[in-house]
Short mmCIF file of C-alpha atoms in Angstrom, two decimals:
data_model
loop_
_atom_site.label_atom_id
_atom_site.label_comp_id
_atom_site.label_asym_id
_atom_site.label_seq_id
_atom_site.Cartn_x
_atom_site.Cartn_y
_atom_site.Cartn_z
CA GLY Y 6 -12.35 -8.06 -10.34
CA ASN Y 7 -9.54 -8.49 -7.87
CA SER Y 8 -10.13 -8.63 -4.14
CA VAL Y 9 -8.26 -9.57 -0.98
CA THR Y 10 -9.91 -10.81 2.19
CA GLN Y 11 -7.79 -10.55 5.26
CA MET Y 12 -8.19 -11.73 8.82
CA GLU Y 13 -9.82 -9.04 10.92
CA GLY Y 14 -7.89 -7.64 13.82
CA PRO Y 15 -6.76 -6.58 16.14
CA VAL Y 16 -4.57 -9.50 17.10
CA THR Y 17 -2.77 -9.52 20.44
CA LEU Y 18 -0.13 -12.12 21.23
CA SER Y 19 2.49 -12.69 23.85
CA GLU Y 20 6.14 -12.52 22.88
CA GLU Y 21 7.46 -15.77 21.38
CA ALA Y 22 3.96 -16.92 20.38
CA PHE Y 23 3.20 -18.37 16.95
CA LEU Y 24 1.55 -16.01 14.50
CA THR Y 25 -0.83 -16.68 11.64
CA ILE Y 26 -2.65 -13.96 9.72
CA ASN Y 27 -5.02 -15.36 7.12
CA CYS Y 28 -5.32 -13.93 3.63
CA THR Y 29 -7.39 -15.19 0.70
CA TYR Y 30 -7.79 -13.62 -2.69
CA THR Y 31 -9.88 -13.47 -5.83
CA ALA Y 32 -8.15 -12.47 -9.02
CA THR Y 33 -8.42 -12.56 -12.77
CA GLY Y 34 -5.25 -13.81 -14.35
CA TYR Y 35 -2.21 -14.91 -12.41
CA PRO Y 36 -1.52 -12.59 -9.51
CA SER Y 37 1.61 -11.89 -7.57
CA LEU Y 38 1.01 -11.77 -3.84
CA PHE Y 39 2.56 -9.50 -1.26
CA TRP Y 40 2.62 -8.81 2.44
CA TYR Y 41 3.32 -5.22 3.43
CA VAL Y 42 3.90 -3.96 6.96
CA GLN Y 43 3.15 -0.50 8.34
CA TYR Y 44 4.82 0.61 11.53
CA PRO Y 45 3.29 3.49 13.51
CA GLY Y 46 3.63 6.79 11.71
CA GLU Y 47 5.26 5.21 8.69
CA GLY Y 48 4.38 4.24 5.16
CA LEU Y 49 4.19 0.67 3.95
CA GLN Y 50 7.21 -1.57 3.60
CA LEU Y 51 7.33 -4.73 1.57
CA LEU Y 52 7.74 -7.67 3.92
CA LEU Y 53 7.70 -10.54 1.44
CA LYS Y 54 6.28 -11.60 -1.90
CA ALA Y 55 5.55 -14.61 -4.09
CA THR Y 56 5.00 -14.46 -7.81
CA LYS Y 57 3.72 -17.92 -8.71
CA ALA Y 58 1.92 -20.88 -7.25
CA ASP Y 59 3.79 -22.83 -4.54
CA ASP Y 60 6.39 -20.07 -4.14
CA LYS Y 61 7.29 -19.28 -0.54
CA GLY Y 62 8.19 -15.74 0.37
CA SER Y 63 10.22 -15.18 3.51
CA ASN Y 64 11.85 -12.31 5.37
CA LYS Y 65 12.72 -11.48 9.00
CA GLY Y 66 11.35 -14.83 10.18
CA PHE Y 67 8.01 -14.33 8.42
CA GLU Y 68 6.85 -16.77 5.75
CA ALA Y 69 3.92 -17.08 3.38
CA THR Y 70 3.22 -19.70 0.72
CA TYR Y 71 1.26 -18.98 -2.46
CA ARG Y 72 -1.51 -21.61 -2.50
CA LYS Y 73 -3.38 -21.52 -5.78
CA GLU Y 74 -5.72 -24.39 -4.89
CA THR Y 75 -7.03 -22.56 -1.83
CA THR Y 76 -6.36 -19.03 -3.20
CA SER Y 77 -4.54 -18.20 0.00
CA PHE Y 78 -1.35 -16.49 1.15
CA HIS Y 79 -1.32 -16.79 4.94
CA LEU Y 80 1.41 -15.02 6.88
CA GLU Y 81 3.21 -16.99 9.61
CA LYS Y 82 5.99 -16.46 12.09
CA GLY Y 83 7.19 -19.00 14.59
CA SER Y 84 8.14 -16.68 17.43
CA VAL Y 85 6.98 -13.07 17.43
CA GLN Y 86 8.77 -10.18 19.09
CA VAL Y 87 7.52 -6.89 20.51
CA SER Y 88 9.14 -5.15 17.54
CA ASP Y 89 6.74 -7.01 15.21
CA SER Y 90 3.86 -4.89 16.47
CA ALA Y 91 2.49 -3.17 13.37
CA VAL Y 92 -0.32 -3.32 10.82
CA TYR Y 93 0.04 -6.04 8.19
CA PHE Y 94 -1.51 -5.80 4.73
CA CYS Y 95 -1.97 -8.58 2.24
CA ALA Y 96 -2.01 -7.39 -1.37
CA LEU Y 97 -2.08 -8.66 -4.92
CA GLY Y 98 -1.04 -7.37 -8.31
CA THR Y 99 -1.83 -8.75 -11.74
CA VAL Y 100 0.01 -8.37 -15.02
CA GLY Y 101 -1.40 -5.48 -16.99
CA ASN Y 102 -2.98 -3.90 -13.93
CA GLU Y 103 -1.00 -1.02 -12.56
CA LYS Y 104 -2.44 -1.02 -9.09
CA LEU Y 105 -2.11 -3.13 -5.99
CA THR Y 106 -5.28 -4.40 -4.37
CA PHE Y 107 -4.99 -4.45 -0.59
CA GLY Y 108 -6.75 -6.24 2.20
CA THR Y 109 -8.13 -4.21 5.08
CA GLY Y 110 -5.06 -4.70 7.24
CA THR Y 111 -4.53 -6.56 10.52
CA ARG Y 112 -3.23 -4.71 13.55
CA LEU Y 113 -0.83 -6.91 15.50
CA THR Y 114 0.22 -6.11 19.05
CA ILE Y 115 2.85 -8.19 20.83
CA ILE Y 116 3.01 -7.90 24.60
CA PRO Y 117 6.15 -8.76 26.57
CA LYS L 28 19.77 5.77 -2.10
CA ALA L 29 17.05 8.13 -0.90
CA GLY L 30 13.59 6.69 -0.45
CA VAL L 31 10.25 8.04 -1.59
CA THR L 32 9.75 11.54 -0.23
CA GLN L 33 6.33 13.01 0.36
CA THR L 34 5.69 16.60 1.35
CA PRO L 35 4.24 17.94 3.46
CA ARG L 36 3.91 15.30 6.18
CA TYR L 37 0.91 16.96 7.79
CA LEU L 38 -1.69 19.35 6.46
CA ILE L 39 -4.82 20.93 7.87
CA LYS L 40 -7.27 22.50 5.45
CA THR L 41 -10.78 23.91 5.59
CA ARG L 42 -13.74 22.51 3.69
CA GLY L 43 -13.98 23.95 0.21
CA GLN L 44 -10.27 24.66 -0.10
CA GLN L 45 -7.94 22.87 -2.43
CA VAL L 46 -4.67 21.10 -1.64
CA THR L 47 -1.61 19.89 -3.54
CA LEU L 48 0.53 17.03 -2.29
CA SER L 49 3.96 16.21 -3.64
CA CYS L 50 5.85 12.96 -4.13
CA SER L 51 9.46 12.47 -5.20
CA PRO L 52 10.10 8.87 -6.21
CA ILE L 53 13.28 6.91 -5.79
CA SER L 54 15.86 7.96 -8.33
CA GLY L 55 15.41 5.95 -11.51
CA HIS L 56 11.83 4.97 -10.75
CA ARG L 57 9.41 6.08 -13.44
CA SER L 58 6.12 4.84 -12.05
CA VAL L 59 4.31 6.69 -9.28
CA SER L 60 1.04 5.55 -7.72
CA TRP L 61 -1.15 7.27 -5.18
CA TYR L 62 -3.32 5.64 -2.51
CA GLN L 63 -5.75 6.98 0.03
CA GLN L 64 -5.75 5.29 3.44
CA THR L 65 -8.66 5.71 5.84
CA PRO L 66 -9.78 3.65 8.84
CA GLY L 67 -13.10 2.85 7.18
CA GLN L 68 -12.06 2.11 3.61
CA GLY L 69 -8.50 0.92 4.06
CA LEU L 70 -6.10 1.49 1.17
CA GLN L 71 -7.80 2.70 -1.99
CA PHE L 72 -5.99 3.22 -5.30
CA LEU L 73 -6.23 6.74 -6.69
CA PHE L 74 -4.13 6.76 -9.85
CA GLU L 75 -0.83 5.75 -11.39
CA TYR L 76 1.52 7.74 -13.60
CA PHE L 77 4.27 6.51 -15.85
CA SER L 78 6.35 8.72 -18.10
CA GLU L 79 4.12 11.72 -17.38
CA THR L 80 0.97 9.87 -18.45
CA GLN L 81 -1.83 8.67 -16.25
CA ARG L 82 -2.09 4.92 -16.88
CA ASN L 83 -4.79 3.90 -14.46
CA LYS L 84 -7.35 5.59 -12.26
CA GLY L 85 -9.35 4.41 -9.30
CA ASN L 86 -12.95 5.16 -8.44
CA PHE L 87 -12.59 8.66 -7.10
CA PRO L 88 -14.46 11.81 -8.14
CA GLY L 89 -12.96 14.29 -10.56
CA ARG L 90 -11.97 16.52 -7.63
CA PHE L 91 -8.96 14.24 -7.31
CA SER L 92 -6.36 14.80 -9.99
CA GLY L 93 -2.67 14.40 -10.46
CA ARG L 94 0.25 14.87 -12.75
CA GLN L 95 3.79 13.72 -13.24
CA PHE L 96 6.73 15.79 -14.34
CA SER L 97 9.60 14.89 -16.61
CA ASN L 98 11.82 14.13 -13.59
CA SER L 99 9.15 11.61 -12.41
CA ARG L 100 8.09 13.74 -9.46
CA SER L 101 4.35 13.67 -9.03
CA GLU L 102 1.72 15.87 -7.49
CA MET L 103 -1.85 15.16 -6.61
CA ASN L 104 -4.48 17.82 -6.18
CA VAL L 105 -7.78 17.70 -4.39
CA SER L 106 -10.19 20.55 -5.03
CA THR L 107 -13.26 21.59 -3.05
CA LEU L 108 -12.20 19.60 -0.02
CA GLU L 109 -14.77 17.65 1.96
CA LEU L 110 -14.54 16.33 5.50
CA GLY L 111 -14.42 12.81 4.08
CA ASP L 112 -11.17 13.59 2.29
CA SER L 113 -9.35 13.47 5.61
CA ALA L 114 -6.92 10.59 5.20
CA LEU L 115 -3.34 9.49 4.91
CA TYR L 116 -2.27 9.85 1.28
CA LEU L 117 0.48 7.46 0.30
CA CYS L 118 2.69 7.61 -2.73
CA ALA L 119 4.50 4.57 -4.09
CA SER L 120 7.18 4.36 -6.73
CA SER L 121 8.44 1.46 -8.78
CA ILE L 122 10.96 1.02 -11.53
CA ILE L 123 8.57 0.03 -14.29
CA GLN L 124 4.91 0.22 -14.91
CA GLY L 125 2.35 -2.51 -14.81
CA ALA L 126 4.51 -5.48 -13.83
CA ALA L 127 2.73 -7.57 -11.25
CA ASP L 128 5.87 -8.62 -9.41
CA THR L 129 7.53 -5.22 -9.21
CA GLU L 130 8.10 -4.03 -5.69
CA ALA L 131 6.41 -0.76 -4.84
CA PHE L 132 8.28 1.49 -2.41
CA PHE L 133 6.05 3.68 -0.28
CA GLY L 134 6.66 7.08 1.21
CA GLN L 135 5.68 7.99 4.77
CA GLY L 136 2.54 9.67 3.55
CA THR L 137 0.85 13.03 3.94
CA ARG L 138 -1.73 13.19 6.70
CA LEU L 139 -4.51 15.52 5.48
CA THR L 140 -7.09 16.75 7.94
CA VAL L 141 -10.09 18.68 6.63
CA VAL L 142 -11.94 20.77 9.19
#
């Protein structure tokens, strides 16, 4: 079956630090990969996605590259801001499967 | 364009009662999925509806049920509530069903507390 293993949190960084949140996956078929973000009191918002190997998703300074050889989709940002404080979820979806499989989430706190 | 709307936002119920949660998807979206979010289990898939038919179901007991109406609005029902049902219930809508690269748009959720 499908599964997502995500870096445990919480993660605390200073403003302007470099961010990496690790995500690896196991999937049958050819998954699409997603990063969702959840701000306090809110639902999930799609941050970025990649649908095939070697694709790079990017949005708001965040990037993640679909690495089939290492089954990974690590989230990176070069310089984080206080407003990036949130919970980040890695997820995958496969053709013919109507659900998203999520990682456990990583709580990120950025301190000024 | 209005987003996914879930009502109510907060709910407190007593053990043994039943509850109905509502989700209105984005206009034009025909697929609605439900997820349960808890600190211990994370995000767990409940079920997905497309064109008024349940297409997929997660590993939850039969106390959890749902339906979708012809206007794509969806409801989920939990009967005989247990303390462990306390969670944030999230609804997500997407344009089509079953496509791996379709973006799912989430509502703000309904926070259910069972006492």
